[in-house]
CSV table of C-alpha atoms in Angstrom, one decimal:
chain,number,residue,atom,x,y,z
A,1,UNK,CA,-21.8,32.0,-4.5
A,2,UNK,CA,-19.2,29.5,-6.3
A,3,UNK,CA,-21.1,27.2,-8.7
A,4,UNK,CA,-19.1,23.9,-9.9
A,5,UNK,CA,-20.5,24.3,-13.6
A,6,UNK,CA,-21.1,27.3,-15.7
A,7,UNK,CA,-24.4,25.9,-16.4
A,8,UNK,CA,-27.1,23.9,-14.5
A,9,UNK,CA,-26.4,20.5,-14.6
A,10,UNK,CA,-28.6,18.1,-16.1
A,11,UNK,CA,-29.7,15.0,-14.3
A,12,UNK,CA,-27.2,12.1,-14.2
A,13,UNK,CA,-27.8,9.6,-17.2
A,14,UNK,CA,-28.7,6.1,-16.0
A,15,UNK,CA,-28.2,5.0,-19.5
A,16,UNK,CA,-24.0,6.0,-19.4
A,17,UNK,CA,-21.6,4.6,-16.6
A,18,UNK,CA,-20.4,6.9,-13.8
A,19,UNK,CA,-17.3,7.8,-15.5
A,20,UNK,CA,-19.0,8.8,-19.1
A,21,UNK,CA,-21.5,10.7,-17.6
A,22,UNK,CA,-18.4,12.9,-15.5
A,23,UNK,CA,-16.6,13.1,-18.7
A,24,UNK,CA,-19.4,15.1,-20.3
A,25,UNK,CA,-18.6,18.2,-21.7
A,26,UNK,CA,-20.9,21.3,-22.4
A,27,UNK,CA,-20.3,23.1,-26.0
A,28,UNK,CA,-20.0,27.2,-25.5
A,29,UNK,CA,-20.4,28.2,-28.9
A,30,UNK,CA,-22.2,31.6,-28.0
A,31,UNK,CA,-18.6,32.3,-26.1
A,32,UNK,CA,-16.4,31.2,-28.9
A,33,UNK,CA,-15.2,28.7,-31.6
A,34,UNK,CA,-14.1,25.4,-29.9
A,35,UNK,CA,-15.0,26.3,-26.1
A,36,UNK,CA,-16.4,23.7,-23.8
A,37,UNK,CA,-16.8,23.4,-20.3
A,38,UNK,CA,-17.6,20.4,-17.5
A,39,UNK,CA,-20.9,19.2,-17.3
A,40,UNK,CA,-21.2,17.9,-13.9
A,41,UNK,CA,-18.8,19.0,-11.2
A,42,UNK,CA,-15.3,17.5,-11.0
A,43,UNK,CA,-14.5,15.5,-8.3
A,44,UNK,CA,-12.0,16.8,-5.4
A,45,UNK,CA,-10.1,13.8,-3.8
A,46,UNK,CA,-10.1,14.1,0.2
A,47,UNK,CA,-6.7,15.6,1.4
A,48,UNK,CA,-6.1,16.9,-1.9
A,49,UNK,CA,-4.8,20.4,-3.1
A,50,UNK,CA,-7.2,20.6,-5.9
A,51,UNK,CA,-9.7,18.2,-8.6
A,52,UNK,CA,-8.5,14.8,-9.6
A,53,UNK,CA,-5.9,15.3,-12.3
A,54,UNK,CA,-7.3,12.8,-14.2
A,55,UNK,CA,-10.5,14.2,-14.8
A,56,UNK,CA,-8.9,17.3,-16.2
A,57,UNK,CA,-6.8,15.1,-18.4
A,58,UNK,CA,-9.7,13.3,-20.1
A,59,UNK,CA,-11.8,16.4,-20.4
A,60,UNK,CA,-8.7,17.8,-22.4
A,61,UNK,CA,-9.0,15.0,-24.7
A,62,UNK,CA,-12.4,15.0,-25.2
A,63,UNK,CA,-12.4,18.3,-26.1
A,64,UNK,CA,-9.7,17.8,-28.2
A,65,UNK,CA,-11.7,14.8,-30.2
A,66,UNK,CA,-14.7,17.3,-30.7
A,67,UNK,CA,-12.6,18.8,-33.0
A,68,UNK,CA,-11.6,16.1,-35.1
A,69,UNK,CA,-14.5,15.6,-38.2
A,70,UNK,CA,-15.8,12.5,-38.2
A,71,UNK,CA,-15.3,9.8,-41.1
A,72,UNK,CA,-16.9,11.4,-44.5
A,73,UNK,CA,-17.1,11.2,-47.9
A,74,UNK,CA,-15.1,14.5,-47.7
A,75,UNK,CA,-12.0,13.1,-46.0
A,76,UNK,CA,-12.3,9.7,-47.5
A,77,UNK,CA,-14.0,8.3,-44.7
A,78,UNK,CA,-10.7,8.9,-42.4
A,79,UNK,CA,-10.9,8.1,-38.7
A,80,UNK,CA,-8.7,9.8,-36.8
A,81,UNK,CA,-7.8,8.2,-33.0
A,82,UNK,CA,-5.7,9.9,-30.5
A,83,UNK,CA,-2.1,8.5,-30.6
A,84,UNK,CA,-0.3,11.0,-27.9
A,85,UNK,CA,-1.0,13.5,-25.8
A,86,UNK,CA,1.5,15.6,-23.6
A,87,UNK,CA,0.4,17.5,-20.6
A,88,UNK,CA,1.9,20.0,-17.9
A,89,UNK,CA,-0.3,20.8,-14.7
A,90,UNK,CA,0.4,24.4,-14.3
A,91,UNK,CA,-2.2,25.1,-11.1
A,92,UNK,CA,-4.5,23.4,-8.9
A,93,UNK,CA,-8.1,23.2,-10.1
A,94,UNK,CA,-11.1,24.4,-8.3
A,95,UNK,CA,-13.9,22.4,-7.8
A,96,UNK,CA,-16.1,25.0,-7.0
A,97,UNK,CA,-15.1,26.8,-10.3
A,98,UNK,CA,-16.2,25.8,-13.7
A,99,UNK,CA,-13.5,25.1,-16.2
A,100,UNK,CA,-13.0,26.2,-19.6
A,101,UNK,CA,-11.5,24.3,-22.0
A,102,UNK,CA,-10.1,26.2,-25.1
A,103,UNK,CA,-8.9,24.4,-28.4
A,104,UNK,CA,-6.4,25.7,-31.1
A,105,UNK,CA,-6.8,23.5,-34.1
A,106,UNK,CA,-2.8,23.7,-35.0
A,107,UNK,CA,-2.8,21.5,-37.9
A,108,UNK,CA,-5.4,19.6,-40.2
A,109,UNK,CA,-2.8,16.8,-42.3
A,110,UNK,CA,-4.2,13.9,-43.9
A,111,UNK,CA,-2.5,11.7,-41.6
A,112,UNK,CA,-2.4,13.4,-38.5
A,113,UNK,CA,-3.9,16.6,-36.7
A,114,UNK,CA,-2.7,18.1,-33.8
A,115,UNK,CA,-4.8,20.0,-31.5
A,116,UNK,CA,-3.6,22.0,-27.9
A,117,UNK,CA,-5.8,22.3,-25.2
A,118,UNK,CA,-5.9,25.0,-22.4
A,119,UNK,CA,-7.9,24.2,-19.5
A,120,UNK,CA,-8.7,27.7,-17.8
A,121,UNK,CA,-10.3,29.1,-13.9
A,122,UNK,CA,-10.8,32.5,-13.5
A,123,UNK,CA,-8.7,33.6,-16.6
A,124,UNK,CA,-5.8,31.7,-15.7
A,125,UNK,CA,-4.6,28.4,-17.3
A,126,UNK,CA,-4.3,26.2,-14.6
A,127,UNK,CA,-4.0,22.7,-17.5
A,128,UNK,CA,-2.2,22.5,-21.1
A,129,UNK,CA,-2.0,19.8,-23.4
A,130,UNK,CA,-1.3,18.9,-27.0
A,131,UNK,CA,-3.0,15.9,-28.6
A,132,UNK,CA,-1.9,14.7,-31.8
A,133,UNK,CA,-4.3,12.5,-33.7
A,134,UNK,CA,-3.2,9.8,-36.0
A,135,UNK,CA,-5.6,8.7,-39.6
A,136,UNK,CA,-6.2,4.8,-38.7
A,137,UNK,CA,-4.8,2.7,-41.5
A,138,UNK,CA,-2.2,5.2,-42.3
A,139,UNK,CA,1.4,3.6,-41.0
A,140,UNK,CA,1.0,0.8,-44.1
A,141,UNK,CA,-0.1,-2.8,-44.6
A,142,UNK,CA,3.3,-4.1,-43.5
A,143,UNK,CA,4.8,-2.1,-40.7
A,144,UNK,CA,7.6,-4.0,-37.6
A,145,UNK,CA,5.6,-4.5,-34.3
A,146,UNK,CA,7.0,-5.8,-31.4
A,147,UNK,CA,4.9,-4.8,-27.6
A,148,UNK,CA,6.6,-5.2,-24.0
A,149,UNK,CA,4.5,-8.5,-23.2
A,150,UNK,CA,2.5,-8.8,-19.8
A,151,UNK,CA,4.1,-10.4,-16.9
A,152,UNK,CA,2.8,-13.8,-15.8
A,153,UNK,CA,0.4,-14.4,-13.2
A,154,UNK,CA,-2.0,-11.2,-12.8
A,155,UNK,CA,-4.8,-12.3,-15.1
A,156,UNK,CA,-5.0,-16.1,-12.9
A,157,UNK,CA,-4.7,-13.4,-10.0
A,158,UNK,CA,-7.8,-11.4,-11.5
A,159,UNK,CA,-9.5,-13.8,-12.3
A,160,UNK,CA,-9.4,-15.8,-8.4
A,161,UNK,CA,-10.2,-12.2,-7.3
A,162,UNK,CA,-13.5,-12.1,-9.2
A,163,UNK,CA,-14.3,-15.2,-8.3
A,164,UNK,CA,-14.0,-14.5,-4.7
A,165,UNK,CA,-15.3,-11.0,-5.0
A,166,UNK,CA,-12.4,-10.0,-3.4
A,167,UNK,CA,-12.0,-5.7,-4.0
A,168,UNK,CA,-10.2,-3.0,-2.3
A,169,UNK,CA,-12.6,0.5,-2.6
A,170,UNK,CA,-10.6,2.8,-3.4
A,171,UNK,CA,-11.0,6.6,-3.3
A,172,UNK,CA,-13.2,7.5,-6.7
A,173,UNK,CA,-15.4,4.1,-6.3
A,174,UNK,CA,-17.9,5.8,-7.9
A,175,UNK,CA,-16.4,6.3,-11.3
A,176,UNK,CA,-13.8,3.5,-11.5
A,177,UNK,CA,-13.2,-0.2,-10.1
A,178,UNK,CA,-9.8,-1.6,-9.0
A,179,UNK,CA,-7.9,-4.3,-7.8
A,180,UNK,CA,-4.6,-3.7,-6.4
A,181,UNK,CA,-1.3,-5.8,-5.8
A,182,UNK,CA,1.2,-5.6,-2.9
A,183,UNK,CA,4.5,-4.0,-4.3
A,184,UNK,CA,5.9,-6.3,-6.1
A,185,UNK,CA,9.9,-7.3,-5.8
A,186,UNK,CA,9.6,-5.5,-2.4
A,187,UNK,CA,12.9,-7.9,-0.7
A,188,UNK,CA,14.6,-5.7,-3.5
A,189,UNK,CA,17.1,-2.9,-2.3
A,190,UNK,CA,16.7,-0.8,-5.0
A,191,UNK,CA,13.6,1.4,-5.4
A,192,UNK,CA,14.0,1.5,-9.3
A,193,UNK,CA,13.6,-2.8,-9.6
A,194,UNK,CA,10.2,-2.0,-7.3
A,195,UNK,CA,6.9,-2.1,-8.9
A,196,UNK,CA,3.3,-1.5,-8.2
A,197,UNK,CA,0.4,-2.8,-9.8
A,198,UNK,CA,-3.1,-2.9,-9.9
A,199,UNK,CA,-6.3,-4.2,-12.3
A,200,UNK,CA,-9.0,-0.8,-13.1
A,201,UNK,CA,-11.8,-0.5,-15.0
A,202,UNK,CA,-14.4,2.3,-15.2
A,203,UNK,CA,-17.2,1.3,-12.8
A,204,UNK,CA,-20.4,-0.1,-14.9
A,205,UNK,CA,-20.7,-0.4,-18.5
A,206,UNK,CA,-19.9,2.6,-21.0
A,207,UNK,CA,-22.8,3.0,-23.3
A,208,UNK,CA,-22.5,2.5,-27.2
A,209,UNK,CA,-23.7,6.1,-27.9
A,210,UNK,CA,-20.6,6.8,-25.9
A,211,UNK,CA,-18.4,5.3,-29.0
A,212,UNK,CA,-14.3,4.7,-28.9
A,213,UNK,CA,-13.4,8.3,-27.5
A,214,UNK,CA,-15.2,7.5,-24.6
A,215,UNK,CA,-13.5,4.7,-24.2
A,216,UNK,CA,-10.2,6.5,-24.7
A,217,UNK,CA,-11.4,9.8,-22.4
A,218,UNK,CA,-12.0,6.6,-19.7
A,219,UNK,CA,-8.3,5.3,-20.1
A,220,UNK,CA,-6.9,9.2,-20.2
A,221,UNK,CA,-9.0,9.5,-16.4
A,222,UNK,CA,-7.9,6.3,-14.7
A,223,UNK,CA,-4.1,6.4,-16.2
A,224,UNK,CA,-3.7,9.2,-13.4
A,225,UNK,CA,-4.6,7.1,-10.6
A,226,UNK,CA,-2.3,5.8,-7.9
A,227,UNK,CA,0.7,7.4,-10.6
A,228,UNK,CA,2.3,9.9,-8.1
A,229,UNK,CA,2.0,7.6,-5.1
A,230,UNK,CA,4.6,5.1,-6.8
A,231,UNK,CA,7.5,7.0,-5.7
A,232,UNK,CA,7.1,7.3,-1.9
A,233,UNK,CA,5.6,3.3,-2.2
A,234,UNK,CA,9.3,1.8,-3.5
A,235,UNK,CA,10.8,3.7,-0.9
A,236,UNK,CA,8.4,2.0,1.7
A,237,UNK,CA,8.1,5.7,2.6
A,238,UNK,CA,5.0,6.6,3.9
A,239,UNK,CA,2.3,9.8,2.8
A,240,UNK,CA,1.4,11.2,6.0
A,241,UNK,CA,-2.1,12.8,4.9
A,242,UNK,CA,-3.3,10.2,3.0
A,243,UNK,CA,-4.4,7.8,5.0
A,244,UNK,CA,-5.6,5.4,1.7
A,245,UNK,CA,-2.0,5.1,1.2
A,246,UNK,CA,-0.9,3.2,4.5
A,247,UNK,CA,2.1,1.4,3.0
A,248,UNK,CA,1.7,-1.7,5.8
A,249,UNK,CA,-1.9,-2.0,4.8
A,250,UNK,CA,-0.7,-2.6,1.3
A,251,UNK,CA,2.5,-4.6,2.1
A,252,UNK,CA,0.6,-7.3,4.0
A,253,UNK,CA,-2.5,-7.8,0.9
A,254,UNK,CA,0.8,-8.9,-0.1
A,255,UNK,CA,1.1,-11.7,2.2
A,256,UNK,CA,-2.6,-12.7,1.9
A,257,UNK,CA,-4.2,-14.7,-0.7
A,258,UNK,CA,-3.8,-14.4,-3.7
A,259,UNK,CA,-1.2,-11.8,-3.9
A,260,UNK,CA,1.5,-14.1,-1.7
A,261,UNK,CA,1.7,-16.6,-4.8
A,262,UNK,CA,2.1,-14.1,-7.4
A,263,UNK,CA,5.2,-12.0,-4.9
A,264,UNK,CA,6.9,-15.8,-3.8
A,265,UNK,CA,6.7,-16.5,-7.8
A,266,UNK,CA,8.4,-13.0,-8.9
A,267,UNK,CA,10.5,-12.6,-5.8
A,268,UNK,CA,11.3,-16.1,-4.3
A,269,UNK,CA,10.5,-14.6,-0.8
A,270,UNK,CA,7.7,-13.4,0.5
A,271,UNK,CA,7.8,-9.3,0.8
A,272,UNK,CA,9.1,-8.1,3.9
A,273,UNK,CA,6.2,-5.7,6.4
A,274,UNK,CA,7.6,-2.2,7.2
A,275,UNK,CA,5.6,0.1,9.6
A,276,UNK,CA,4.5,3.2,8.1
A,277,UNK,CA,2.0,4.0,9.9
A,278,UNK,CA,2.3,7.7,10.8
A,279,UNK,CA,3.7,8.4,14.1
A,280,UNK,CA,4.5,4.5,14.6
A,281,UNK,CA,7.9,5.7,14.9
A,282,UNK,CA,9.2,9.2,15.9
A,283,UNK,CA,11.7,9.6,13.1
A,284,UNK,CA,9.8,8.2,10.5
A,285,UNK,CA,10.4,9.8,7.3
A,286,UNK,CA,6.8,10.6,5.5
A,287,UNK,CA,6.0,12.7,2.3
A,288,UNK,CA,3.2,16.0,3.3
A,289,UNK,CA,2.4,16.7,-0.1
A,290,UNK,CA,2.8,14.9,-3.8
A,291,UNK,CA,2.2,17.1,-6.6
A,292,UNK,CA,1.9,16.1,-10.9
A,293,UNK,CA,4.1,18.0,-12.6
A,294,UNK,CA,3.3,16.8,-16.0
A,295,UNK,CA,2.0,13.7,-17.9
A,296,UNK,CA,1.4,12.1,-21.3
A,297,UNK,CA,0.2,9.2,-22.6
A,298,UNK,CA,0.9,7.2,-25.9
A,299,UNK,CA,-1.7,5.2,-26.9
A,300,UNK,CA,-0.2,2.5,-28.5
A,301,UNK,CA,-3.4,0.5,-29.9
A,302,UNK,CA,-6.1,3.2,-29.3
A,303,UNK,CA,-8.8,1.3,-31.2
A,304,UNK,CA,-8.5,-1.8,-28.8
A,305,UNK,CA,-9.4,0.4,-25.3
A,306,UNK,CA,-12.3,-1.2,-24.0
A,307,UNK,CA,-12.3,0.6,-20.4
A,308,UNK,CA,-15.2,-0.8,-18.5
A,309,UNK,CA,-13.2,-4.0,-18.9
A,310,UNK,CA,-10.5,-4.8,-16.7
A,311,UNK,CA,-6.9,-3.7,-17.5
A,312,UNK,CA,-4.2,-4.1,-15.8
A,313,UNK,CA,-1.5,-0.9,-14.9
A,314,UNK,CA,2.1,-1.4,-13.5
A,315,UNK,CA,4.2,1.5,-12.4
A,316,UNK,CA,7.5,1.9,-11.8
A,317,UNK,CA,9.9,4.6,-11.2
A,318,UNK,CA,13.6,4.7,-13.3
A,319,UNK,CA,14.9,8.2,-10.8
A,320,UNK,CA,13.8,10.3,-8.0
A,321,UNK,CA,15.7,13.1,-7.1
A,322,UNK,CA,16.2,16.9,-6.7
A,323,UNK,CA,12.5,16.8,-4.7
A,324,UNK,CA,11.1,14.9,-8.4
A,325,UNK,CA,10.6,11.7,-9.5
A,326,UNK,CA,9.6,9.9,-12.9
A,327,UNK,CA,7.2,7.1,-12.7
A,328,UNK,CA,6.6,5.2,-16.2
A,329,UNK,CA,3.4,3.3,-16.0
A,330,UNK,CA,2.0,0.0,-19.0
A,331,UNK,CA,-1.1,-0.6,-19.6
A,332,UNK,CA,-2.1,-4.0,-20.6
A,333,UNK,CA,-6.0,-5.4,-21.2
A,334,UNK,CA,-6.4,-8.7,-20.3
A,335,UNK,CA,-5.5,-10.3,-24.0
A,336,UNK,CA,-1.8,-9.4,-22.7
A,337,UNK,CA,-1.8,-6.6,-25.8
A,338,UNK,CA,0.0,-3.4,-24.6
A,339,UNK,CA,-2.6,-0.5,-24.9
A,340,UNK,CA,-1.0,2.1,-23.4
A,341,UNK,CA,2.4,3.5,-21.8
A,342,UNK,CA,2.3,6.7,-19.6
A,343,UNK,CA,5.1,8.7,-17.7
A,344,UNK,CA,4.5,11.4,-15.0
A,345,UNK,CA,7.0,13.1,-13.0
């Protein structure tokens, strides 16, 4: 009989937040050096060909910063923080299946490490990553910074939210909270000048035992939400088996308060409604199935990640074509410092 975890899993911690406690991994050093598996069982989104993306992403990571030795007299007291990691979704994971994650240890520098990860069901790799790993402190006292700012008007937008208590669920509740916009420069007829957005955070409070690669495994899960659906949303094109998706249920939060101040201030108009509503109209166009092909993630200021606070994620997609699409996504906290950029096709 399929079991979701290779071994029995322990009890949920009511000490750790939702997320932390699914980003657990399980240490198989009887199997081999640097082998770890999931904990608890990896969520399946409804409609979906196989487990959330995301969590195999962070689990990746995590695995990957297992590796890394801590601050020590040894190395100096070096602390080395994720910088970049690069990913290629090779086959749909099995929820019923326990994964095994496998880590080569490519290079040990003194100002960087790399580290691949293969993520592996039934002998096969279904995940692969690299992770490169950067020695805080090393780029110099005086380096050039510049960050692409945050636009205006979503933290006063947040922040009325809150104070409303206004929320959309969305599908992994559980795990995460989030906040999401209309599209944004919808009266726009180019797809590529269309954006989405919407505020996440992991759902409760991530524990201190969990430390800063919690925080970052956090960021690596919710940076794969709501990433793929970008495309088919700037084309007001609708995805016929995911009902969470309706584009006209989205489109009008964009005329309702507070969204229709923050679209008149960016647009000058406010965003026109399109049906898509499958079967509204008989030749509608809709998408039947959105796949990841691969994703990475640069973590631009990987100490500042705080991700049981809000932050806020905009998407937007440069090309689609040839049955792809590229979506790049910024991730700002609510400072307005850039934490994060991602891009997916």
């Amino acid at each position: 009989m399929p079991r979701p975890t290779l071994i029995r899993a322990p009890p949920v911690d009511p000490s750790k937040s939702p997320l932390e406690n699914s980003l657990e991994l399980t240490t198989l050093s009887v199997i081999g050096p640097d082998i770890f598996t999931n904990t608890h069982e990896i969520w399946h989104p409804p409609n979906a060909r196989g487990v959330f993306g995301g969590a195999v992403i962070a689990h990746c990571l995590i695995a990957a910063q297992k590796t890394i030795p801590p601050p020590s007299p040894a190395n100096g007291n070096a602390s080395f923080l994720i910088h970049s990691m690069h990913c290629y979704f090779v086959l749909a994971g099995d929820s019923t299946v326990p994964i095994l994650y496998h880590v080569e240890r490519v290079r040990e520098g003194k100002s960087f490490m790399t580290r691949t990860v293969q993520a592996r069901q039934k002998g096969k790799s279904i995940f692969t990553t690299t992770c490169s790993f950067m020695r805080e402190g090393s780029g110099g006292e005086k380096v050039l910074e510049h960050g692409w700012p945050m636009p205006e008007g979503p933290v006063e937008v947040l922040e009325e939210m809150l104070k409303n208590d206004e929320a959309r669920p969305g599908e992994d509740a559980a795990r995460m909270a989030e906040k999401r916009f209309g599209v944004i420069n919808s009266s726009s007829p180019n797809p590529h000048t269309r954006k989405t957005r919407q505020w996440i955070r992991a759902s409760g409070n991530i524990s201190p035992s969990g430390g800063q690669d919690t925080h970052l495994g956090a960021l690596a899960y919710m940076s794969d939400s709501y990433f793929v659906g970008t495309i088919p949303l700037v084309h007001f094109v609708p995805r016929s088996s995911r009902p969470s998706d309706n584009l006209s249920q989205i489109l009008e939060s964009s005329r309702k308060p507070p969204f229709s101040r923050l679209a008149v201030a960016e647009t000058g108009e406010s965003p026109p409604l399109k049906s898509s509503a499958p079967g509204s109209t008989p030749d509608e166009p809709t998408i039947g199935m959105l796949v990841s092909l691969d994703h990475s993630i640069y973590f631009h200021r990987p100490r500042e990640v705080i991700a049981d606070d809000w932050l806020l994620a905009e998407n937007e997609s440069p090309w689609s074509g040839e049955g792809r699409g590229l979506v790049i996504q910024k991730i700002w906290n609510r400072g307005g410092r850039l934490l994060a950029t991602c891009v997916q096709e």
